[in-house]
Short mmCIF file of C-alpha atoms and ligand atoms in Angstrom, two decimals:
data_model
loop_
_atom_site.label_atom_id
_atom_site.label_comp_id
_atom_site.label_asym_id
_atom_site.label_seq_id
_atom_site.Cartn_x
_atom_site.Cartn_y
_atom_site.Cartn_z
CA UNK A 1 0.00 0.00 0.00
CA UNK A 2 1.31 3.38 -0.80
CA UNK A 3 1.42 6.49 1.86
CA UNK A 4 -0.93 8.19 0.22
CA UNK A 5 -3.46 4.93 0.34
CA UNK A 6 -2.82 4.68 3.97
CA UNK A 7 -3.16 8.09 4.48
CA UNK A 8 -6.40 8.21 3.22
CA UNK A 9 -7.91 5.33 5.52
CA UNK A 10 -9.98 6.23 9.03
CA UNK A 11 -7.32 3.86 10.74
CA UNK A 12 -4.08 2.87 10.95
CA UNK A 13 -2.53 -0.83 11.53
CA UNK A 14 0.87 -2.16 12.59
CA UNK A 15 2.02 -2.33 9.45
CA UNK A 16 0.31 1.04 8.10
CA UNK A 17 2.27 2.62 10.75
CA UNK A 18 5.57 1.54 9.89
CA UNK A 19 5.39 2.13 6.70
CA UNK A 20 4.82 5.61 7.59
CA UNK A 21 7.28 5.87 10.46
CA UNK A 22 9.84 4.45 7.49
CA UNK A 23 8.81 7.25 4.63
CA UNK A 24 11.52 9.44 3.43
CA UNK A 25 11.06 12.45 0.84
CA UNK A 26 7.79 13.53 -0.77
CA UNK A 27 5.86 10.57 1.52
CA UNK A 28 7.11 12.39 4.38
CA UNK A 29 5.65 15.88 3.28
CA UNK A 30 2.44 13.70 2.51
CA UNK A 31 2.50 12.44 5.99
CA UNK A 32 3.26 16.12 7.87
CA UNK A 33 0.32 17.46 5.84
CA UNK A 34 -2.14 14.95 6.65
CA UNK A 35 -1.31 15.56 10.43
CA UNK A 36 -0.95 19.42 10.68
CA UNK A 37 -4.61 18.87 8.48
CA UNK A 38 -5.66 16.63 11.45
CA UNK A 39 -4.77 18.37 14.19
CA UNK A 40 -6.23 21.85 12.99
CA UNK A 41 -9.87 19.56 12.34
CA UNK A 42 -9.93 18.42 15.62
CA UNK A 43 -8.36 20.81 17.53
CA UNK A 44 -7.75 23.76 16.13
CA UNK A 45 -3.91 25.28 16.04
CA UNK A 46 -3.92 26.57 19.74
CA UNK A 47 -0.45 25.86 21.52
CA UNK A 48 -0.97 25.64 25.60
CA UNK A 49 2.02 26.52 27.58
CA UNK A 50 3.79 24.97 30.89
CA UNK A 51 6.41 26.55 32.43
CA UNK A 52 8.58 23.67 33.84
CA UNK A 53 10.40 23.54 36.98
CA UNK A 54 13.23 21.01 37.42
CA UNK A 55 12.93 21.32 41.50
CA UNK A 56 15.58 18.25 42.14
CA UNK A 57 18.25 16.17 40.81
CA UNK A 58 18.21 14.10 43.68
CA UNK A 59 16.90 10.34 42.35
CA UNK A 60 16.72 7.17 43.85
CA UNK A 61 16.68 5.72 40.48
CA UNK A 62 19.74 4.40 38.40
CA UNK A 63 18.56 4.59 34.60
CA UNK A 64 21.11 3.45 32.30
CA UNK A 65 20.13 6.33 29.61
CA UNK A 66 19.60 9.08 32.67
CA UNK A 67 22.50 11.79 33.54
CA UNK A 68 20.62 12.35 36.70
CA UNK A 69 20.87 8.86 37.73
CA UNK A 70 22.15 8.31 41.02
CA UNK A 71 25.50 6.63 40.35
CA UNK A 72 26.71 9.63 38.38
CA UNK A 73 28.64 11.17 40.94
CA UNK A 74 29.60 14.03 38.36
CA UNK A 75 27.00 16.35 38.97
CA UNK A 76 26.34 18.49 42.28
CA UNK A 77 23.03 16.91 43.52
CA UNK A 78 20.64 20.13 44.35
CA UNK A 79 16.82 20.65 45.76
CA UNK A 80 15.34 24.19 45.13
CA UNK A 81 13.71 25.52 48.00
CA UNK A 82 10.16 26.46 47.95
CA UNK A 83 11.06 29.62 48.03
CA UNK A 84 12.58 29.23 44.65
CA UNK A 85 9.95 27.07 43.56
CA UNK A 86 7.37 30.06 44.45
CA UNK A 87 9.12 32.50 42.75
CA UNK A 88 9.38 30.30 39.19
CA UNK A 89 5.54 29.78 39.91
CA UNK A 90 5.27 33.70 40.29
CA UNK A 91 6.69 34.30 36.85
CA UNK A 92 4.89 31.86 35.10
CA UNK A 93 1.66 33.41 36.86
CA UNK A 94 2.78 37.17 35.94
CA UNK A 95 3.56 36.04 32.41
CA UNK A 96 0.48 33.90 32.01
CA UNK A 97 1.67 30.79 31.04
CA UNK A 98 -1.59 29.47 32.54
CA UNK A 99 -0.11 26.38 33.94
CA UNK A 100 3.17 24.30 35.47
CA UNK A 101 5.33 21.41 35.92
CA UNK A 102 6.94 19.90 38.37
CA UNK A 103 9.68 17.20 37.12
CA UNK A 104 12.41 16.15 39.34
CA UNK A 105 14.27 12.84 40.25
CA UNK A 106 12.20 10.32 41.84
CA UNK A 107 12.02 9.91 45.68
CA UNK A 108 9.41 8.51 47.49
CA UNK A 109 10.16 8.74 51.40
CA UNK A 110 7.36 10.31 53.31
CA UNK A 111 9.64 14.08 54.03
CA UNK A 112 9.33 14.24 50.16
CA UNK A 113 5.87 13.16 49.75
CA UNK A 114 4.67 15.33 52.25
CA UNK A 115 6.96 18.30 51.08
CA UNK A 116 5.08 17.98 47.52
CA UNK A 117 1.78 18.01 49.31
CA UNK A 118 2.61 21.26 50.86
CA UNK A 119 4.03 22.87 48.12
CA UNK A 120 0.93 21.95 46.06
CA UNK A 121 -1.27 24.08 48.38
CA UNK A 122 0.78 27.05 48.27
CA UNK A 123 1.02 27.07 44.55
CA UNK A 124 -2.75 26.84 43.98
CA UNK A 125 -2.72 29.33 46.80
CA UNK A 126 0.09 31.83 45.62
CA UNK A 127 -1.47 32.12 42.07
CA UNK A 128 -5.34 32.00 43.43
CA UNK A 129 -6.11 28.81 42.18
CA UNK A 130 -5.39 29.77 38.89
CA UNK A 131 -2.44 27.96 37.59
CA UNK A 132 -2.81 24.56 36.17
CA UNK A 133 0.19 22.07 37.60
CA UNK A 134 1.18 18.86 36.12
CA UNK A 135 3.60 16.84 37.97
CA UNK A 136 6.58 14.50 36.35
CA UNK A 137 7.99 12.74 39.77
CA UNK A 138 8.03 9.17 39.21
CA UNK A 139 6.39 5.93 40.30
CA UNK A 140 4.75 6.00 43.32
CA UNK A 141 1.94 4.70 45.70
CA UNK A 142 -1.75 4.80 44.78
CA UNK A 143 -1.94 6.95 47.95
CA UNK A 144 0.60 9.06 47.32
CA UNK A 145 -0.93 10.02 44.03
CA UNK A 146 -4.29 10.83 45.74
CA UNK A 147 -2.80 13.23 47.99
CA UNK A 148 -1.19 15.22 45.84
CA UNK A 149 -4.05 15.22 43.32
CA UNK A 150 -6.35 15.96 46.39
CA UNK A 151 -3.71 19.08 47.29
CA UNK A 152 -3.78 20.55 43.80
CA UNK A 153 -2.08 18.70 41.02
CA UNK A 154 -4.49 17.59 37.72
CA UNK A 155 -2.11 15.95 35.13
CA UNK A 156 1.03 13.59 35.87
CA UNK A 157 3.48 12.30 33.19
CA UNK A 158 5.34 9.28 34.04
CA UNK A 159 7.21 8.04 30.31
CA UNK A 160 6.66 3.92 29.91
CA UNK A 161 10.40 5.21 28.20
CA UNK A 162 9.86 1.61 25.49
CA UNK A 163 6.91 -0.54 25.77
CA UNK A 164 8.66 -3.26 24.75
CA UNK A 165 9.50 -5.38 28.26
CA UNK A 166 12.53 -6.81 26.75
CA UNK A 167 13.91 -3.37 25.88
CA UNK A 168 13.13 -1.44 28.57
CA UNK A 169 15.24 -4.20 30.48
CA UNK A 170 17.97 -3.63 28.51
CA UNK A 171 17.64 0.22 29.35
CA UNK A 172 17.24 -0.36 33.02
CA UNK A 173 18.98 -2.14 36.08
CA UNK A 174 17.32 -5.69 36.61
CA UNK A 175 16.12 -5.07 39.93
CA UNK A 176 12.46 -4.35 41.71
CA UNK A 177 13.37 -0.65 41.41
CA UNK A 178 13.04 -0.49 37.60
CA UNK A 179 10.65 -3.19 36.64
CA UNK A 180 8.69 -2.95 33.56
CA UNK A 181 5.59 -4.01 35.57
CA UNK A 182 4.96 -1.81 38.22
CA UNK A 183 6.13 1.32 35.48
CA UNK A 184 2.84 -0.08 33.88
CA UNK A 185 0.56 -0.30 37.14
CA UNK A 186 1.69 3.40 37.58
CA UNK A 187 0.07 4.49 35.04
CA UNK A 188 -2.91 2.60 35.53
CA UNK A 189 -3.16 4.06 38.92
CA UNK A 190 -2.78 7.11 37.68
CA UNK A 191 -5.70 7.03 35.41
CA UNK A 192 -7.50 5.17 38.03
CA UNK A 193 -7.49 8.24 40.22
CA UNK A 194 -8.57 10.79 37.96
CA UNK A 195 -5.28 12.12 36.48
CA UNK A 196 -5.21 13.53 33.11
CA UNK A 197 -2.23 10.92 32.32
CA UNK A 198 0.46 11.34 29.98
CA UNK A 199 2.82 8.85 29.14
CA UNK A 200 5.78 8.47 26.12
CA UNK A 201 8.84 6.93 24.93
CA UNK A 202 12.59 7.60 24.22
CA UNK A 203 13.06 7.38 19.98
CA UNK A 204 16.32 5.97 18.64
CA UNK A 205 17.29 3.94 21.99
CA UNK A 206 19.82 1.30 20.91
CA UNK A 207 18.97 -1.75 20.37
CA UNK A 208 15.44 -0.10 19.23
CA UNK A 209 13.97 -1.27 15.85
CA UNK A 210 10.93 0.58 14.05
CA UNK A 211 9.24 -2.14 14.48
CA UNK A 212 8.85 -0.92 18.84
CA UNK A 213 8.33 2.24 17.54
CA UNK A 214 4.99 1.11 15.78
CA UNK A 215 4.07 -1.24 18.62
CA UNK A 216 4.70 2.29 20.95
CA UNK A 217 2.11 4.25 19.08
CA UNK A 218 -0.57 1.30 19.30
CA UNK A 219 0.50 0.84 23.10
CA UNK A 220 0.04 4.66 23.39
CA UNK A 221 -3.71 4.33 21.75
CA UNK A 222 -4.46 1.04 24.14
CA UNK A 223 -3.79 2.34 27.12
CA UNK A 224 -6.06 5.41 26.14
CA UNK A 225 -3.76 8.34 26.89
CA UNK A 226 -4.69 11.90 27.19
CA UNK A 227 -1.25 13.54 26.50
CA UNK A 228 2.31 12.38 25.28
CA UNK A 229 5.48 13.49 25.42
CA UNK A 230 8.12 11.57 23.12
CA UNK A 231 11.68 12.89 22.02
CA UNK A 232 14.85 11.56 20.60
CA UNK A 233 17.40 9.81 23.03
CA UNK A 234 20.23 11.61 23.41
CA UNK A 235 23.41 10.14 24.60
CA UNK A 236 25.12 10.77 27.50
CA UNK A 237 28.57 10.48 28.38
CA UNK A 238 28.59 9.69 32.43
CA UNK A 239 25.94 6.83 31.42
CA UNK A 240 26.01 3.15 30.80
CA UNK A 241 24.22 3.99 27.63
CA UNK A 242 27.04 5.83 26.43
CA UNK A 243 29.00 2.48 25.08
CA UNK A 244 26.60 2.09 22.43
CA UNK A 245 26.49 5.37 20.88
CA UNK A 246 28.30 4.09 17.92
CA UNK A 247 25.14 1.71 17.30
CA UNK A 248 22.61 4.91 17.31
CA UNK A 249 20.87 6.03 14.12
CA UNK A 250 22.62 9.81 13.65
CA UNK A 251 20.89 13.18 15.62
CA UNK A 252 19.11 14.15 12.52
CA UNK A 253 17.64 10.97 11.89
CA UNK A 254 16.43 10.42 15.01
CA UNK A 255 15.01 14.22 14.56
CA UNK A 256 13.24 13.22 11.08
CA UNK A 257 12.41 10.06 13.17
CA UNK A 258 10.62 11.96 15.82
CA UNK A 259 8.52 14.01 13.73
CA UNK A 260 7.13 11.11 11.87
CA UNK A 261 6.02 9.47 15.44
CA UNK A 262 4.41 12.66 16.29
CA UNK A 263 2.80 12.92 13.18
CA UNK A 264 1.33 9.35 13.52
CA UNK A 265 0.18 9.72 17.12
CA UNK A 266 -1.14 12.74 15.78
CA UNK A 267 -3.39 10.60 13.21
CA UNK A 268 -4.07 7.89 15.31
CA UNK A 269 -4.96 9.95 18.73
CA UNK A 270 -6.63 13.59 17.26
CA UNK A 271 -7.65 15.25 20.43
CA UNK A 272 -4.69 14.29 22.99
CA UNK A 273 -2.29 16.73 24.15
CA UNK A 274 1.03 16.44 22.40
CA UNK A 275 4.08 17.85 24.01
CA UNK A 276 6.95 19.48 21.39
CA UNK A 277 9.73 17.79 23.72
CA UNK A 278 13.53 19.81 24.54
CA UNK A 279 15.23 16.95 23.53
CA UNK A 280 13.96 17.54 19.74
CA UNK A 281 15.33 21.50 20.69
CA UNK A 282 18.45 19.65 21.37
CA UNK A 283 18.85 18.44 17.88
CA UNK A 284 17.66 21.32 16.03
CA UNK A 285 17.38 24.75 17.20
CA UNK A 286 13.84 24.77 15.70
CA UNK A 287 12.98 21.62 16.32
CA UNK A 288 10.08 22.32 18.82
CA UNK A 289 8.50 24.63 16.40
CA UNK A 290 8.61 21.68 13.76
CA UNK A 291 6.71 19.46 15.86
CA UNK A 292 3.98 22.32 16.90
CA UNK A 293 4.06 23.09 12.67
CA UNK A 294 2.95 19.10 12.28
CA UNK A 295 0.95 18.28 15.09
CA UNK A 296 2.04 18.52 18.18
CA UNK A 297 -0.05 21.38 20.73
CA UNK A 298 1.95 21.90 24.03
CA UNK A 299 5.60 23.37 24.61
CA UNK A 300 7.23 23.51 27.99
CA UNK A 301 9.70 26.22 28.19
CA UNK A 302 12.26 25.64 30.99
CA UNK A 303 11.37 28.61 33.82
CA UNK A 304 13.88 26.63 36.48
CA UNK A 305 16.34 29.20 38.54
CA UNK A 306 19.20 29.45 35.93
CA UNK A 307 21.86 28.99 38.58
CA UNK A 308 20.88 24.83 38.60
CA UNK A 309 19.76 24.27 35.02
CA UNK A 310 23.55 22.53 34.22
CA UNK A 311 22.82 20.38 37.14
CA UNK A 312 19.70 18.99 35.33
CA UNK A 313 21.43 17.61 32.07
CA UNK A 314 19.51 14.32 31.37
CA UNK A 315 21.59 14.18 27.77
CA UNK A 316 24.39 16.18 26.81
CA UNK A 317 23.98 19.98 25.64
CA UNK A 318 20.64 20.42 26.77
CA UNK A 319 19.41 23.43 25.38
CA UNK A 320 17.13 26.41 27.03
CA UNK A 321 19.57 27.39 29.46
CA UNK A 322 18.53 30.91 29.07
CA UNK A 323 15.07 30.67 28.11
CA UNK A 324 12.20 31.56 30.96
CA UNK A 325 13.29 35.13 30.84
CA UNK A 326 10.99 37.81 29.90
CA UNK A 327 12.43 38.28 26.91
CA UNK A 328 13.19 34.62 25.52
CA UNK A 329 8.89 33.94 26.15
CA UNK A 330 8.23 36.75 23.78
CA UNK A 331 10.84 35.34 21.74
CA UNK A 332 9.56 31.49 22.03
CA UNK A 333 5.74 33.11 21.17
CA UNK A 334 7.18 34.74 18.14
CA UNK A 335 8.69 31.86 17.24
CA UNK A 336 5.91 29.21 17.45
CA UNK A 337 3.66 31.94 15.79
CA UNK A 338 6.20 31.61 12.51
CA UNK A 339 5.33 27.69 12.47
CA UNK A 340 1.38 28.55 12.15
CA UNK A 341 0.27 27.95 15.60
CA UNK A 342 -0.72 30.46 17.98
CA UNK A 343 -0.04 30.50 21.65
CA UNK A 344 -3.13 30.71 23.76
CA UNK A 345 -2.01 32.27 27.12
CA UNK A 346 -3.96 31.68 30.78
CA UNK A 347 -5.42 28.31 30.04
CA UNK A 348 -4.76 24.94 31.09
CA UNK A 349 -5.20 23.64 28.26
CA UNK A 350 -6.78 20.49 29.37
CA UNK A 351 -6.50 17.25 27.08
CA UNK A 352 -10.04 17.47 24.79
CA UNK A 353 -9.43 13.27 24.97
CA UNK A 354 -9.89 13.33 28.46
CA UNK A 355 -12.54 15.80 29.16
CA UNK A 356 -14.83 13.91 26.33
CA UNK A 357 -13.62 10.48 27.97
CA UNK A 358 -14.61 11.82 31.39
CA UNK A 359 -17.98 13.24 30.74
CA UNK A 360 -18.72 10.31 29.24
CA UNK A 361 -17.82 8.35 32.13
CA UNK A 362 -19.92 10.99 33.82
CA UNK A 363 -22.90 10.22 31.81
CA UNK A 364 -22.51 6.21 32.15
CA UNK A 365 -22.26 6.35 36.12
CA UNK A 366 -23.51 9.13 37.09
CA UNK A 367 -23.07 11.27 40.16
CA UNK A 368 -20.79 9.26 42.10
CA UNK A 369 -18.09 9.58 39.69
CA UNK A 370 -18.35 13.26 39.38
CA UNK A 371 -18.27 13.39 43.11
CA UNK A 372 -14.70 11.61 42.51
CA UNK A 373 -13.56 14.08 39.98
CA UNK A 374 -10.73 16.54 42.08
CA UNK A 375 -12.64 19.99 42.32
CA UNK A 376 -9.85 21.51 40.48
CA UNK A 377 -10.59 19.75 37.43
CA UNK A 378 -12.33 23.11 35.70
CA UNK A 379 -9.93 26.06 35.07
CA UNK A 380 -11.18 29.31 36.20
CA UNK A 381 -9.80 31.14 33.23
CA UNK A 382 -10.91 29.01 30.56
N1 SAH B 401 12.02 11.14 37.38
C1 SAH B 401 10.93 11.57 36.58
C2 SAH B 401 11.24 12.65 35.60
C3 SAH B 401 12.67 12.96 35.20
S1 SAH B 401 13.30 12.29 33.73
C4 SAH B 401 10.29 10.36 35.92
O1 SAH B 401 10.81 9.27 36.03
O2 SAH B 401 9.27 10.49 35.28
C5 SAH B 401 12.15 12.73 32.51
C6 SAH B 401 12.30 12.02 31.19
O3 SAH B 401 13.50 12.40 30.53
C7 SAH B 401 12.40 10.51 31.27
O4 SAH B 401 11.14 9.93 31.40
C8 SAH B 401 13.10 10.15 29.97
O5 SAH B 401 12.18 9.74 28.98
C9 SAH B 401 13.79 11.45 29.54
N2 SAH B 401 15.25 11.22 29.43
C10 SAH B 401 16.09 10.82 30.40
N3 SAH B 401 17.33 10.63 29.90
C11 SAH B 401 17.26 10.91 28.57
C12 SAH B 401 18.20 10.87 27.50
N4 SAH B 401 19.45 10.51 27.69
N5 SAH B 401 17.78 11.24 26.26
C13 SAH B 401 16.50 11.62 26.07
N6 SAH B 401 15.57 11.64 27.02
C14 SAH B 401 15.94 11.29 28.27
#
């Protein structure tokens, strides 16, 4: 079957979708068109903001991709205060990004979890309710989740990195810390307690065929995400990764690579949020802005204290080390206004997937699951 065949179909198989995620040239510009078509159908060419805050490097994990894994001991190992944190939060309030993240290294002792909890309330508080925040902190408990989705936090990403088991093994320590498995029941749990859930996957691993890649989009669709965020792997040298570099597809193949995932998840998931990751910034200066151009609808500009942005380098040259400022977030609009989008400021910029899934849900079963719903789940600037 030909691109343009497949293009033309309602849905997309296994091996529709990697003959897509394998199409070079003209095909390619077939494929970008199709999704930038699909994504302005279904939801229009609005680009949602989230000012993201790398509060710690500190992780209990030991990823063999990661450069904030714990056995690096090359980095200084920081924690912004919540001072810090507050003022970040300020400035995305002031400059109405309309909603955060959290990401950090994973911990899981109760200081931390109870630290979160706090700091939730005095975000919602600080910017009167009004900022959105997402949170990218790991695996944790089922309870754990609840309280800090009770104390203010509506969307949680936690990457399934490969969903093939095999793979991700190969990625990760074999121990109980990193097990495919309870990655998996994470997720669940998070869309079990009312999280809008995003999920996504590292492109160009070694050892990773096209073949994963396909299997990756139709896990994505399974599981019945509401927002993704999927980038190139980038190699880094204090990693066990690192010793297979010479194996990896080159940067701007894994770039060209990325934007035909996006593109696909694009066609096969029309209403999810879709991040435009840093790591394709890494790559290409404009990278982001090609994603937004052909399909993707959220960007995350880094707003983390400069001072400790080096000390969050999960791949080498990490870009956006001065970006936050004033100045770079009328730059970054400018920019993603040149690629045919438009930022839309103070909104949350929910996932359209999961508000139709959930008032669905509504409608099935009635007022006890709205009851369930966290309060916070309407914006009060949308
Ligand atoms: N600890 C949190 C978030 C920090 S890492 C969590 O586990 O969710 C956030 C994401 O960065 C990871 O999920 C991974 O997909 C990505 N990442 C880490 N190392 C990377 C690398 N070398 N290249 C590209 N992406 C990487």
């Amino acid at each position: 079957m030909t691109v343009t065949d497949i293009l033309a179909q309602k849905d997309f198989n296994f091996l529709n979708l990697l003959t897509l995620l394998k199409c070079t040239g003209e095909d390619q510009e077939r494929l970008f068109a199709a999704s930038k078509q699909k994504r302005i159908s279904s939801i229009g060419n609005d680009v949602y903001m989230r000012g993201l805050v790398e509060i710690s490097n500190i992780c209990i994990k030991d990823c063999l991709y990661c450069g904030i894994r714990k056995s690096n001991t090359q980095i200084i190992r920081y924690q912004l205060s919540d001072k810090e944190i507050l003022e970040a939060v300020q400035f995305a309030y002031e400059n109405q990004y309309g909603s955060i993240v959290l990401q950090g290294g994973e911990r899981c002792d109760q200081d931390f979890i109870l630290r979160i909890e706090n700091l939730l309330k005095k975000i919602k508080q600080a910017s009167n309710q009004q900022l959105g925040v997402t949170l990218s902190l790991g695996e944790q408990s089922e309870n754990t989740y609840k309280r800090w989705l009770d104390a203010g936090a509506h969307r949680y990403l936690l990457r399934i990195e490969t969903s093939n088991e095999k793979l991700y093994r190969k990625i990760h320590p074999n121990n109980d810390l990193h097990s495919f498995n309870s990655r998996l029941k994470c997720i669940k749990l998070l869309q079990k307690c009312g999280y809008q859930t995003g999920t996504g996957i590292m492109i160009g691993l070694p050892f990773q065929t096209i073949e994963d890649l396909a299997n990756d989009l139709l896990f994505l669709k399974e599981m019945d995400i509401d927002m993704v965020g999927m980038g190139p792997y980038l190699e880094h040298n204090n990693t066990p990764l690192w010793q297979y570099r010479e194996r990896l597809i080159s940067q701007p193949e894994r770039l060209q690579l990325g934007l035909r995932m996006i593109s696909c998840l694009r066609l096969l998931m029309p209403e999810i949020n879709i991040a435009a990751t840093t790591a394709l910034q890494a790559i290409d200066s404009l990278g982001r802005e090609k994603a937004l151009e052909i399909g993707a609808n959220v960007i995350m500009p880094n707003i983390t204290p400069l001072s400790n942005r080096e000390n969050y380098q999960l791949y080498a040259n990490k870009p956006g080390m001065d970006e936050g400022a004033e100045d770079s977030t009328r730059h970054l609009i400018k920019s993603v206004e040149r690629s045919g989008c438009k930022i839309k400021l103070n909104a949350w910029g929910d996932s359209i997937h999961f508000k139709r899934k959930t008032s669905f849900r509504q409608n099935e079963e009635g007022i006890e699951k709205v009851q369930k719903q966290p309060k916070q789940l309407k914006s009060p600037i949308e």
